[in-house]
Short mmCIF file of C-alpha atoms and ligand atoms in Angstrom, two decimals:
data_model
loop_
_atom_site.label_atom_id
_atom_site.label_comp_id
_atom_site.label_asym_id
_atom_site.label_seq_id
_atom_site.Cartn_x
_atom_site.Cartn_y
_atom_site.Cartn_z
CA UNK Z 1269 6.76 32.84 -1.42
CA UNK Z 1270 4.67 35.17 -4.21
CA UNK Z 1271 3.14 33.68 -6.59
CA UNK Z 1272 4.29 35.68 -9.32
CA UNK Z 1273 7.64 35.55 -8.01
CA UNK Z 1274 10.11 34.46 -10.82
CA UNK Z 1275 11.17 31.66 -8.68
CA UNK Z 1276 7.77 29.92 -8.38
CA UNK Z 1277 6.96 30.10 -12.24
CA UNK Z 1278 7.73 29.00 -15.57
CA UNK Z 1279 8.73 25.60 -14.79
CA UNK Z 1280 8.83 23.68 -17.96
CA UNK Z 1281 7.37 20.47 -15.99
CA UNK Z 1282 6.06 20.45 -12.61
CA UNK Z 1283 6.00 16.47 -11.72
CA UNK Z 1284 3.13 15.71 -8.76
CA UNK Z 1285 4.51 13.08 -6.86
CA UNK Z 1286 7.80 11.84 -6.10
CA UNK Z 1287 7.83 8.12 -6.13
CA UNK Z 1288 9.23 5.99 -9.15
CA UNK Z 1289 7.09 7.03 -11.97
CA UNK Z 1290 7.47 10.80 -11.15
CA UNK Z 1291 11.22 10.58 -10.55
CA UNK Z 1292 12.19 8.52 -13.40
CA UNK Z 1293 10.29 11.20 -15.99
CA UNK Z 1294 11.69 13.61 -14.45
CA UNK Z 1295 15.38 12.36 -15.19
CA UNK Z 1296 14.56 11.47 -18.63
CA UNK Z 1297 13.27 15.38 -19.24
CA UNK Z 1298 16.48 16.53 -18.14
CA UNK Z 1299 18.79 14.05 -19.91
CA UNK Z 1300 16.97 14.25 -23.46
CA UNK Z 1301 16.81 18.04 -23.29
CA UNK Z 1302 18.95 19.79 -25.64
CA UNK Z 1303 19.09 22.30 -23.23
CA UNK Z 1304 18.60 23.01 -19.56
CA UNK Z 1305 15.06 22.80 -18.12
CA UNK Z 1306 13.69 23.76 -15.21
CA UNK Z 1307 11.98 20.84 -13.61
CA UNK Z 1308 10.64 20.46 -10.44
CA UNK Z 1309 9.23 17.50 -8.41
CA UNK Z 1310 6.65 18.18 -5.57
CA UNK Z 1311 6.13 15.63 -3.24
CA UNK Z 1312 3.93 15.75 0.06
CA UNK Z 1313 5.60 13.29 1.92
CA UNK Z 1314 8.55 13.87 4.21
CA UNK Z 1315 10.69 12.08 1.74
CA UNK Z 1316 11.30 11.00 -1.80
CA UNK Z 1317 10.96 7.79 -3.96
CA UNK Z 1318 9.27 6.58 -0.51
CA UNK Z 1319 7.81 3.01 -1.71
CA UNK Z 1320 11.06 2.27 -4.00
CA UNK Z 1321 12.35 2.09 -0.34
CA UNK Z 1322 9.68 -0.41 1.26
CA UNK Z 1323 9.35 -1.86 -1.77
CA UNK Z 1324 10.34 -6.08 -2.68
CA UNK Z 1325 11.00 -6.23 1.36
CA UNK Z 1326 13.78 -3.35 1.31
CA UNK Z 1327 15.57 -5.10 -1.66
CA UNK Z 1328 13.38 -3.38 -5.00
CA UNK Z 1329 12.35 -6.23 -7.25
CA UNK Z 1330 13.07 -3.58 -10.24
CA UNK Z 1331 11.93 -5.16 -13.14
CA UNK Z 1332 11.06 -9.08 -14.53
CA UNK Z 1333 13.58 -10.57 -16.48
CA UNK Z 1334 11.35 -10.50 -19.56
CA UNK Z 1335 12.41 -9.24 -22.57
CA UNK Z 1336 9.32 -9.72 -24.61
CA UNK Z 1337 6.83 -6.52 -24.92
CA UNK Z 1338 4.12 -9.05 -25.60
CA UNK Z 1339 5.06 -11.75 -23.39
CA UNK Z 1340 6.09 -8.65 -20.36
CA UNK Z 1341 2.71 -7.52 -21.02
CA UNK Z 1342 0.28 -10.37 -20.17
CA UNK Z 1343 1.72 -9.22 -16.49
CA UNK Z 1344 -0.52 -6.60 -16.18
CA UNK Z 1345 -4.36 -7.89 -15.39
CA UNK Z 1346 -4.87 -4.41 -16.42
CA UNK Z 1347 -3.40 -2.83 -18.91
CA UNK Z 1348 -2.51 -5.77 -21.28
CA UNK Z 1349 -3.50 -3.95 -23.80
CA UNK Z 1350 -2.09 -0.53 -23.05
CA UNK Z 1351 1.22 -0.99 -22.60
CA UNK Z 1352 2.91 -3.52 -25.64
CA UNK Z 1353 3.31 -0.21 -27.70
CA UNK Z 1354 5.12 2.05 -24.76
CA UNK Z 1355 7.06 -1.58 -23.82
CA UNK Z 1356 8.35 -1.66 -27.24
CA UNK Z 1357 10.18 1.80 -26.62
CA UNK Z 1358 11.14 0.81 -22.89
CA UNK Z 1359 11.32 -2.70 -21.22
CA UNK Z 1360 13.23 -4.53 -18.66
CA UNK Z 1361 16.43 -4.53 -20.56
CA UNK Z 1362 16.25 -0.62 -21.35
CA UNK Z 1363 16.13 -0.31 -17.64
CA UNK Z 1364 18.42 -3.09 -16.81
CA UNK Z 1365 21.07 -1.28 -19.08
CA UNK Z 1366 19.53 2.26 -17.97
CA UNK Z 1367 21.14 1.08 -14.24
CA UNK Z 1368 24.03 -0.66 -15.62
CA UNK Z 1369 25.45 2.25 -16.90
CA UNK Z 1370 24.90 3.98 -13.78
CA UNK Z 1371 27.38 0.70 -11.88
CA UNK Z 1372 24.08 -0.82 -10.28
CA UNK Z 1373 24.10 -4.40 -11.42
CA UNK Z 1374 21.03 -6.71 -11.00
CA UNK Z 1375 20.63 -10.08 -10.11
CA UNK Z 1376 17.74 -12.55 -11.29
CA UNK Z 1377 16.16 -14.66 -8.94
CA UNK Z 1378 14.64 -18.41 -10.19
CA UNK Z 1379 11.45 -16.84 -10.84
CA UNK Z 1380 12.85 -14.12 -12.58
CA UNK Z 1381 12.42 -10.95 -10.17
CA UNK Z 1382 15.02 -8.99 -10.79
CA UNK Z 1383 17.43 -7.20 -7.98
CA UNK Z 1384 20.16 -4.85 -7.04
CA UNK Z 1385 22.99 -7.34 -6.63
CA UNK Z 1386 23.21 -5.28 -2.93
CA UNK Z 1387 20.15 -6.21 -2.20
CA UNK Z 1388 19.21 -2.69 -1.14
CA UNK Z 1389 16.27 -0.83 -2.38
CA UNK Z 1390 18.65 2.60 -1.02
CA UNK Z 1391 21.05 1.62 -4.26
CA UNK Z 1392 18.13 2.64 -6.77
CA UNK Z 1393 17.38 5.64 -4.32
CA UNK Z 1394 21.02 7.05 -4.33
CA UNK Z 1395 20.48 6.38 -7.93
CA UNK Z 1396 17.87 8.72 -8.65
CA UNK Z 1397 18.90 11.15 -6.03
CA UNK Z 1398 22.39 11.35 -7.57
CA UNK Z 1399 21.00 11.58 -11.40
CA UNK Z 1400 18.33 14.73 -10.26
CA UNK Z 1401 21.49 16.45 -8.15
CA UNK Z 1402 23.57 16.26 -11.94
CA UNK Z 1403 20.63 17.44 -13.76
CA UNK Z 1404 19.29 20.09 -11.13
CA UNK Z 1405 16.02 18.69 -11.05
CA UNK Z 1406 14.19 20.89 -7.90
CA UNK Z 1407 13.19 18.95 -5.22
CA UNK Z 1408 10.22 19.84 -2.45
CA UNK Z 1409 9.30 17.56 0.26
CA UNK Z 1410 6.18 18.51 2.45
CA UNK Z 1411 4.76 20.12 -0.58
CA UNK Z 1412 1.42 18.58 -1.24
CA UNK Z 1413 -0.47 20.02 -4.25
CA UNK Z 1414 -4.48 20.66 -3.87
CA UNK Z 1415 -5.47 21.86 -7.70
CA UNK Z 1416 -4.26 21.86 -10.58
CA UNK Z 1417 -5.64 24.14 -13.35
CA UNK Z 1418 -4.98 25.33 -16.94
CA UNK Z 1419 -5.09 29.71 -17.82
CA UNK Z 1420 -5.22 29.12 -21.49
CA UNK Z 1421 -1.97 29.59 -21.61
CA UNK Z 1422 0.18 27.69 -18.40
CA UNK Z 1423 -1.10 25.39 -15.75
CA UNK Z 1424 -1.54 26.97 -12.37
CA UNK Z 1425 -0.52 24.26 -9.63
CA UNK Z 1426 -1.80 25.49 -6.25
CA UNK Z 1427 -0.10 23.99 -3.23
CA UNK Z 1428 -1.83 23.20 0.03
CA UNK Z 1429 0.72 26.28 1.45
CA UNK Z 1430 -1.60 28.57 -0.49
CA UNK Z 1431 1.94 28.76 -2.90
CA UNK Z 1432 0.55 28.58 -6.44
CA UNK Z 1433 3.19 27.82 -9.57
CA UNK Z 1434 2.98 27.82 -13.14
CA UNK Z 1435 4.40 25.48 -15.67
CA UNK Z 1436 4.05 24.94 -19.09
CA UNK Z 1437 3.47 20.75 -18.83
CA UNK Z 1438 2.00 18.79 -16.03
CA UNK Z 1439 2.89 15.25 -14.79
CA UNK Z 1440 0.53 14.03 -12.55
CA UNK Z 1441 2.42 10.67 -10.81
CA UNK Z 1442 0.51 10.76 -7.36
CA UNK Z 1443 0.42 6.97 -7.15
CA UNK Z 1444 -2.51 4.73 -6.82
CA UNK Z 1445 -6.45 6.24 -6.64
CA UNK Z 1446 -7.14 4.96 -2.84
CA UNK Z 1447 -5.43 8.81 -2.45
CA UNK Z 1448 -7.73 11.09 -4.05
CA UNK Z 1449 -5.76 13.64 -5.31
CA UNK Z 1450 -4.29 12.54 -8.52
CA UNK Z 1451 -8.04 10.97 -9.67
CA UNK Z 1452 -9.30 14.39 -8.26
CA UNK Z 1453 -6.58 16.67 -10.68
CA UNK Z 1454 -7.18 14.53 -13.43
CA UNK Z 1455 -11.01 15.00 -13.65
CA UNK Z 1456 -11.06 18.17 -13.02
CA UNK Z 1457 -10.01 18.17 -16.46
CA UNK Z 1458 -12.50 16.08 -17.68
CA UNK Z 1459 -10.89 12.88 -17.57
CA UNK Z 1460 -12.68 9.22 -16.05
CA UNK Z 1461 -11.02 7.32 -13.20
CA UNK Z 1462 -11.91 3.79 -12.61
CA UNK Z 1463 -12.49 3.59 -8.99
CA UNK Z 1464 -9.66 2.67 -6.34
CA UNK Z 1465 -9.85 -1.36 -5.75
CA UNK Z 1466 -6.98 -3.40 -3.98
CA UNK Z 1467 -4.88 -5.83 -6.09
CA UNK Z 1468 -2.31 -8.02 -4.60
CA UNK Z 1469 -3.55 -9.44 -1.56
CA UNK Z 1470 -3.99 -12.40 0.76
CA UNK Z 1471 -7.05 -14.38 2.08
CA UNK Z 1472 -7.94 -14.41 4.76
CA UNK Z 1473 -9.00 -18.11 5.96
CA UNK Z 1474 -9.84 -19.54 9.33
CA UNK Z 1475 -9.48 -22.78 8.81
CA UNK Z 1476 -7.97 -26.08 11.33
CA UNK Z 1477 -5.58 -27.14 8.51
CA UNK Z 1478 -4.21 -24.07 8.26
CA UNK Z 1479 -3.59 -23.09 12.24
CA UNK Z 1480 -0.17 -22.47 13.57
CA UNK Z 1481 1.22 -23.30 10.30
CA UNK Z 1482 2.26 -20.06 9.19
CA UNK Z 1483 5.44 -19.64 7.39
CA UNK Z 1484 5.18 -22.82 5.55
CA UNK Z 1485 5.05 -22.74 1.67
CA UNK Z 1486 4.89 -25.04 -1.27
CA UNK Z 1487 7.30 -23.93 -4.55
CA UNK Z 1488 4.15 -25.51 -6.83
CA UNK Z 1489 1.02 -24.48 -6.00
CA UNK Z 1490 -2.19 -23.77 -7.90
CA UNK Z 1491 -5.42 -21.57 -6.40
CA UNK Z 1492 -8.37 -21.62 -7.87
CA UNK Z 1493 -11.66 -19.53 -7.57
CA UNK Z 1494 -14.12 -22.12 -8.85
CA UNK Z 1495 -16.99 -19.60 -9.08
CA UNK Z 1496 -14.46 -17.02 -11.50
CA UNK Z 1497 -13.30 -20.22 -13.65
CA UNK Z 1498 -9.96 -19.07 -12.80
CA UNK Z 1499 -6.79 -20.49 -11.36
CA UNK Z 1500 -2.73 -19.41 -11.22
CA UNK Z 1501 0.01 -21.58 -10.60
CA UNK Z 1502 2.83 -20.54 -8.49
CA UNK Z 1503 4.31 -20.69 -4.93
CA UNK Z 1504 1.52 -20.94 -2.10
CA UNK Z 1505 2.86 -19.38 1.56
CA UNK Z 1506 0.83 -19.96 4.97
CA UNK Z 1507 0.12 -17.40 6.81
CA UNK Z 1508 -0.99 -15.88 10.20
CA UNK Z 1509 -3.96 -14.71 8.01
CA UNK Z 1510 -4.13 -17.49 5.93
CA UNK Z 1511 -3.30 -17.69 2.43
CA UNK Z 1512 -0.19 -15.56 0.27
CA UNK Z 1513 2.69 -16.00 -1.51
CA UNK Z 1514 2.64 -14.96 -5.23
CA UNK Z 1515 -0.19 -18.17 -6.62
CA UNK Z 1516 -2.30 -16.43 -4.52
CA UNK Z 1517 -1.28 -12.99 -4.90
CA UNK Z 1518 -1.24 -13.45 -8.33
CA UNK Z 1519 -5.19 -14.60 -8.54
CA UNK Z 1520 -6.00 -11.82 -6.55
CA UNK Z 1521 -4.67 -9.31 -9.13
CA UNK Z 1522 -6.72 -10.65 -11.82
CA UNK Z 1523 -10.05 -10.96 -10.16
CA UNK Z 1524 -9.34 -7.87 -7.95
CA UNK Z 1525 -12.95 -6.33 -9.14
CA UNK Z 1526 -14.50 -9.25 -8.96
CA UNK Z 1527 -13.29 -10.42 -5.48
CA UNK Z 1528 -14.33 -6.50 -4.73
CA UNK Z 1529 -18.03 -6.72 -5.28
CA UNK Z 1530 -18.09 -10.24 -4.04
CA UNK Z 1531 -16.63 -8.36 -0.68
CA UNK Z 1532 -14.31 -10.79 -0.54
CA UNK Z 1533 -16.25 -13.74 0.72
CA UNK Z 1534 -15.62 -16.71 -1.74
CA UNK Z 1535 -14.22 -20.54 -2.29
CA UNK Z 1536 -10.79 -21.20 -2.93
CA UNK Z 1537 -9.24 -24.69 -4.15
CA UNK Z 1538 -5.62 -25.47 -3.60
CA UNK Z 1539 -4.07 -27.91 -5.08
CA UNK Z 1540 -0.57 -28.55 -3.37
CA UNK Z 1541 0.84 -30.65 -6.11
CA UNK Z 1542 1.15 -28.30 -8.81
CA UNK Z 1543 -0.75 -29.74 -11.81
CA UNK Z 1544 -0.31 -33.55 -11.13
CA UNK Z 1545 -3.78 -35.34 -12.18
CA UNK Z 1546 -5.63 -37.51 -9.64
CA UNK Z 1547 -4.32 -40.51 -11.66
CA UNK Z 1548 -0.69 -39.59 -11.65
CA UNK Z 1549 -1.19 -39.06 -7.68
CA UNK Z 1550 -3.37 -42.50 -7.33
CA UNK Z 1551 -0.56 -44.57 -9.71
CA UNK Z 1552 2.33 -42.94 -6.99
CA UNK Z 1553 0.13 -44.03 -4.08
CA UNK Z 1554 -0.27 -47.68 -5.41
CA UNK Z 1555 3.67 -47.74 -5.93
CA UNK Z 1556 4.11 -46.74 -2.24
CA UNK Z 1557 1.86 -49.49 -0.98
CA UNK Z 1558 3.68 -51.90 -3.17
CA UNK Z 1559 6.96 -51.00 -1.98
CA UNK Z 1560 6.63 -49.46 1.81
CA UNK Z 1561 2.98 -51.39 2.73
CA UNK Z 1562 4.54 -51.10 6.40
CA UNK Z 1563 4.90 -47.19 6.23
CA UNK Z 1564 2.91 -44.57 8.23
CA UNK Z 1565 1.24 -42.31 5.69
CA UNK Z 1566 1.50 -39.42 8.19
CA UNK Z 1567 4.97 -39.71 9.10
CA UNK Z 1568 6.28 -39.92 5.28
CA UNK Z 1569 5.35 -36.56 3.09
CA UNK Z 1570 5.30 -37.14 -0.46
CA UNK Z 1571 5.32 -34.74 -3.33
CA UNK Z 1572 7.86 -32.90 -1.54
CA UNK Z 1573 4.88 -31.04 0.84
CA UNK Z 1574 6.13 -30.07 4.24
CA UNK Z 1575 5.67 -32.38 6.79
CA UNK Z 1576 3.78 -30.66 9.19
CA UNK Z 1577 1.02 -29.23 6.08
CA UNK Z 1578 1.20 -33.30 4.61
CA UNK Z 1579 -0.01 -34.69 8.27
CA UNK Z 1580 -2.40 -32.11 8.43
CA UNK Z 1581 -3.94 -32.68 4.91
CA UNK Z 1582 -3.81 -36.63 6.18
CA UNK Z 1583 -6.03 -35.79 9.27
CA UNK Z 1584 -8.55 -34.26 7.09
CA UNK Z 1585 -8.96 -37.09 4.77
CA UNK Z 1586 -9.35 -38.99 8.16
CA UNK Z 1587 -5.89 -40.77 8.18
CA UNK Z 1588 -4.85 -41.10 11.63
CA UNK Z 1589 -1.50 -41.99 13.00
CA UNK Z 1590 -1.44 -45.33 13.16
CA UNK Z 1591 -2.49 -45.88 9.66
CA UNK Z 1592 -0.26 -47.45 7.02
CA UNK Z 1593 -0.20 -47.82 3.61
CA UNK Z 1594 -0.74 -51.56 3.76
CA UNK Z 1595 -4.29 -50.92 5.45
CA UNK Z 1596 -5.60 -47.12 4.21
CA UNK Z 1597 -9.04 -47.40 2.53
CA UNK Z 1598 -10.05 -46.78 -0.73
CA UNK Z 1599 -12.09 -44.06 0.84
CA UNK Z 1600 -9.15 -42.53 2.72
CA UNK Z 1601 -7.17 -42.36 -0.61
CA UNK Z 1602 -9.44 -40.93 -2.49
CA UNK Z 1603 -9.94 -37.94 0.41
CA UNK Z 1604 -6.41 -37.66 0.77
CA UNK Z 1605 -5.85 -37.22 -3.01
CA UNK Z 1606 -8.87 -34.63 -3.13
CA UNK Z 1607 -6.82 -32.93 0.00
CA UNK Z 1608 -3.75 -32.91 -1.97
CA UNK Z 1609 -5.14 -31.45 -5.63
CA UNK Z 1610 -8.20 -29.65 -4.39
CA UNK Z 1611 -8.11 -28.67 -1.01
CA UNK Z 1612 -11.40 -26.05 -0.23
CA UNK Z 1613 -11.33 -23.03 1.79
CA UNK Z 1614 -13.58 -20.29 2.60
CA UNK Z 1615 -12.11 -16.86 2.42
CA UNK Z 1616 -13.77 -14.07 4.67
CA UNK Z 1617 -11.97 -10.91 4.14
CA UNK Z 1618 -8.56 -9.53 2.45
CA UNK Z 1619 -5.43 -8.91 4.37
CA UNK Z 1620 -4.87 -5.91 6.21
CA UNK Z 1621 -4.50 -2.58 4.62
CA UNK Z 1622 -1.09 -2.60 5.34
CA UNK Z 1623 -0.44 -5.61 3.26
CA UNK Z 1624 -2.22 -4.40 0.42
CA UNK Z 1625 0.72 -4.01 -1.99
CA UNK Z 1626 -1.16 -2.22 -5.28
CA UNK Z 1627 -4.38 -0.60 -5.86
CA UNK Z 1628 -6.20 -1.21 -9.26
CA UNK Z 1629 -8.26 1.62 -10.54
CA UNK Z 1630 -7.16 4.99 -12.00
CA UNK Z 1631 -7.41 7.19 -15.06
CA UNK Z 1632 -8.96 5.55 -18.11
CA UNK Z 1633 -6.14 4.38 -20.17
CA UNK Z 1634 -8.24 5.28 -23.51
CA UNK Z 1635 -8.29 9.08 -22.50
CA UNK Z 1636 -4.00 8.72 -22.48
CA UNK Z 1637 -2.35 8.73 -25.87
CA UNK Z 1638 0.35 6.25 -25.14
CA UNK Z 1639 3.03 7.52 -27.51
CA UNK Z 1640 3.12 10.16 -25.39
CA UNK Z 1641 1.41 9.65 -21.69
CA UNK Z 1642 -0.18 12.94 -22.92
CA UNK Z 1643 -3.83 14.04 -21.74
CA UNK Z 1644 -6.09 13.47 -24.93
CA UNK Z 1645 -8.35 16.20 -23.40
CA UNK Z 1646 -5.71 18.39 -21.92
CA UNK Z 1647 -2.54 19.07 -24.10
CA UNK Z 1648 0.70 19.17 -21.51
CA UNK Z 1649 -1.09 17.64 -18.92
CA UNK Z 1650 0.78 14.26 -18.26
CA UNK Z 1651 0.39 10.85 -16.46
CA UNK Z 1652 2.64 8.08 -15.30
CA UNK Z 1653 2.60 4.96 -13.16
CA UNK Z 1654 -0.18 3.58 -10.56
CA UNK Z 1655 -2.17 6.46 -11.19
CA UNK Z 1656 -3.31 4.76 -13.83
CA UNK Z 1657 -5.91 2.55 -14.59
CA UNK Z 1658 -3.08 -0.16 -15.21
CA UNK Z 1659 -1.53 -2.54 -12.67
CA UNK Z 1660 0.86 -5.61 -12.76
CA UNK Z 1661 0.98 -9.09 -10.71
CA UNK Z 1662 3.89 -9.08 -8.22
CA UNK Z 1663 7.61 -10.02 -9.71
CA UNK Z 1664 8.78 -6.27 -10.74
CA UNK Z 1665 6.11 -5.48 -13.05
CA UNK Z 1666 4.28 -2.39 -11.62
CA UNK Z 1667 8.05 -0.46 -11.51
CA UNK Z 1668 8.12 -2.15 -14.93
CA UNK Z 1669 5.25 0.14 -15.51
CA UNK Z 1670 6.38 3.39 -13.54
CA UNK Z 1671 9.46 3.45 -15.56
CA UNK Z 1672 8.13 2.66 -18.99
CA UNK Z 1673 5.27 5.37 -18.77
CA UNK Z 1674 7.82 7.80 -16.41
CA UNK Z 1675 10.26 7.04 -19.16
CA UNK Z 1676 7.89 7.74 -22.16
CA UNK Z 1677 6.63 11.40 -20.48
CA UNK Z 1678 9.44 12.58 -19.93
CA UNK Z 1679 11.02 11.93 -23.57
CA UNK Z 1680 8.05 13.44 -25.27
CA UNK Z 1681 8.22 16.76 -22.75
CA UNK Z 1682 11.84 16.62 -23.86
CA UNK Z 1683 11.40 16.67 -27.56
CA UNK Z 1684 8.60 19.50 -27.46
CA UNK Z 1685 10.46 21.67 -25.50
C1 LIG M 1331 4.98 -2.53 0.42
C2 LIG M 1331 5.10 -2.42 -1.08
C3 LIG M 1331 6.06 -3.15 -1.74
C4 LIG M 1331 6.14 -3.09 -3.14
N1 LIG M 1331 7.11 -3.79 -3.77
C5 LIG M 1331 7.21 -3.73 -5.13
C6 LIG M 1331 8.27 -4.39 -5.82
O1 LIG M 1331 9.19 -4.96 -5.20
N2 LIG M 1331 8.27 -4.35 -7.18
C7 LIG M 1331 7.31 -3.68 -7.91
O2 LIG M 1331 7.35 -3.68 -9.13
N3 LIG M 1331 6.33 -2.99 -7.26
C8 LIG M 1331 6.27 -2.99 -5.91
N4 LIG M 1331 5.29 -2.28 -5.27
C9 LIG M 1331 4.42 -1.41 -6.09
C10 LIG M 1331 5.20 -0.13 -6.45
O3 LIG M 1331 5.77 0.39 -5.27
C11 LIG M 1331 4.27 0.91 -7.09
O4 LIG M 1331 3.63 0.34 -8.20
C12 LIG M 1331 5.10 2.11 -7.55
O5 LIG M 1331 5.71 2.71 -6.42
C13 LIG M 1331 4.22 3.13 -8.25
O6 LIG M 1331 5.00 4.27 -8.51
P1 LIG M 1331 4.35 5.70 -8.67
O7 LIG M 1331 5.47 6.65 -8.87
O8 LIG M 1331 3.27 5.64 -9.67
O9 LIG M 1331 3.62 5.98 -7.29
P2 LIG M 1331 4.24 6.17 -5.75
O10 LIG M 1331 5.51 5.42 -5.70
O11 LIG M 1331 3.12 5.80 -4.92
O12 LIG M 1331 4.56 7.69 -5.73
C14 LIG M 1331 3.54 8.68 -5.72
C15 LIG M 1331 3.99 9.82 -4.84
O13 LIG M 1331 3.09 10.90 -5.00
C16 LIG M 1331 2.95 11.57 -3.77
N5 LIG M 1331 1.70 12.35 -3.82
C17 LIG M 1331 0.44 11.88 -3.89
N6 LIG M 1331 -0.44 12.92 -3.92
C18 LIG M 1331 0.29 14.04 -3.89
C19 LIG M 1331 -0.04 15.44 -3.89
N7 LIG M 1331 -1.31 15.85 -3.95
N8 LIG M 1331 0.96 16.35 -3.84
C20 LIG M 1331 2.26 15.95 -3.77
N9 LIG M 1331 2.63 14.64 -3.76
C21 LIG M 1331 1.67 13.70 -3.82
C22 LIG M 1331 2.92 10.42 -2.78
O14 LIG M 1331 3.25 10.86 -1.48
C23 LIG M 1331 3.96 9.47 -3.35
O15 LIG M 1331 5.25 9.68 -2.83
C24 LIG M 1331 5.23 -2.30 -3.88
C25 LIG M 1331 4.28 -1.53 -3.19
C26 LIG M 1331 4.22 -1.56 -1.80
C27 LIG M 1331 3.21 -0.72 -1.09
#
């Protein structure tokens, strides 16, 4: 292809990136237009909308059944601040009604992710493959982009193919900063990216409490880093690695930095009976001894714990077998109850890479005017989603994100067109 060929210029917005952010901007451009644009999304991956697929274990958690741009918000350990103002313009129930008129219903789950009522993250990708068809957005897979620069006039968007295009506005929607690119287009014009740091991951423990237990979870949890001050209620999973589920994920989100620099080598307490006091546990132990002196504390869980996590929790506070309520110590008790609200760990190490489900870190969100997701330094340059200094805890809120900011860009390059 030429590069001054009329086919490979004057795009009115060249999107970098074709995941959620990217895609759902690029809908919006078309849809809001007054009249027909030529968009075009470039993405270097094989496929489109890649992560919507993997995403919420196949089944897209969407959005958080939170209606509240303040409340919705507090989600994001970074970002709180950012984001009420954009929120206000697009939440959960835009996009919840965005869908519905589109036939994709959602369901809300106790905890209130929210989810195609198919289950199927492919229902949001038909979605947005369907919508771009309608509005001929251009799609090119394989394309990865390697600079992006401005002529006074157009942006120049040169393409690893040694293809360059030109386009009046820029969205850069590349994802999170562990890939380089998007941070790397972004300062070359001028801007500051935090650096890449994972956020939602699990600890990794060693620890004879813990072993061949995986798979078990409490619903009522609470982790806390004593050393951070900081704890996060929620449910608690076992794993091969050691600790997950979303208390833990949760915490890791909004220490991510922190947990960074301490290279991930810290002290966790769990308390597996939510937030019931030592008293409240010690007045329900005295009732038990009253009423079932004759019991084997092993063999009966209480405070609906698994079994097999209760006996081992009992073994640590040195309760064997054979011990009853009738004749447990005062010692025993009082190491079973600091087992049950307080259990310590050590954590040596993160999960996996693979596991790592967000990265923190991205382009200063003070350099973004968010009425817009326009450049401040750079006017038609763009940006949307995790390449952004801004991430969510786990439950729906970093699409939340994608789509709010996707949605945002996208108007705005529709109304200056
Ligand atoms: C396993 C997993 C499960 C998840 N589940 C959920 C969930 O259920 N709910 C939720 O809210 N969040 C979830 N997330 C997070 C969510 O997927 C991301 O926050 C979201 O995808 C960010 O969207 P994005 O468009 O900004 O970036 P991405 O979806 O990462 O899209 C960016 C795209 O840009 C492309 N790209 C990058 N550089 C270039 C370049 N130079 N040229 C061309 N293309 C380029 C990439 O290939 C990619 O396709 C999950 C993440 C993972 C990894």
């Amino acid at each position: 292809m030429n590069s001054d060929s009329d086919t490979d210029s004057n795009f009115d917005l060249v999107v970098i990136g074709g995941g959620a952010a990217g895609f759902f901007a690029a809908i919006t451009c078309t849809e809001l237009s007054e009249k027909p644009r030529r968009i075009l999304i470039l993405e270097k991956g094989s496929d489109v909308l890649q992560k919507v697929k993997i995403s919420g274990g196949g089944r897209c958690n969407v959005t958080h059944d939170c209606h509240d741009p303040r409340e919705f918000a507090k989600n994001y350990p970074r970002g709180q601040k950012a984001l009420p103002g954009p929120l206000h313009r697009w939440n959960a129930g835009d996009m919840i009604d965005w869908l519905e008129q589109r036939g994709i219903e959602l369901k809300t789950e106790a905890d209130g992710r929210m989810f195609p009522i198919t289950d199927s993250s492919q229902t949001i990708i038909d979605c947005f493959l369907g919508e771009a068809r309608m509005h001929n957005i251009e799609i090119r897979c394989r394309t990865e982009v390697s600079e992006v620069t401005h002529d006074g006039s157009r942006f120049k968007i040169a393409l690893k193919s040694d293809v360059t295009l030109a386009s009046k506005n820029v969205l850069i929607a590349t994802g999170g900063v562990r890939t380089p690119s998007g941070g790397n287009f972004a300062k070359s014009f001028g801007h500051s990216v935090e650096p890449a740091a994972p956020s939602l991951f699990t600890f990794k423990i060693r620890d004879p409490r813990l072993d061949g237990l995986a798979g078990i979870s409490v619903p009522v949890g609470v982790a806390r880093i004593p050393d951070l001050k900081l704890e996060n209620s929620g449910p608690i999973l076992i794993t091969h690695w050691g600790l997950s589920g979303p208390g833990i994920l949760k915490l890791s989100s909004k220490v991510a930095r922190d947990l960074q620099s301490r290279n991930y080598q810290f002290r966790v307490q769990i308390s597996w009976t939510g937030n019931q006091s030592r008293a409240e546990i010690s007045d329900t132990f005295s009732a038990i001894r009253d009423s079932s002196g004759r019991q084997q504390i092993q063999s009966h869980s209480q405070f609906s714990i698994p079994g097999r996590l209760w006996k081992r929790l009992c073994e640590a506070a040195q309760i064997d077998a054979s011990t009853k309520w009738g004749n447990v110590t005062k010692s025993q008790t009082a190491a079973l109850i600091d087992q049950l609200i307080s259990s310590e760990f050590q954590v040596d190490g993160k999960s996996m890479n693979k596991d790592e489900f967000v990265t923190c870190g991205g382009i200063t969100v003070k350099e973004v005017d968010f009425k817009t997701m326009q450049s401040r330094l750079q006017l038609g340059l763009y940006f949307a989603g995790e390449v952004l200094d801004i991430d969510g805890v786990t439950g729906g809120f970093n699409f939340q994100s994608a789509w709010t900011t996707g949605r945002i860009c996208g108007e705005s390059v529709a109304v200056k067109l």
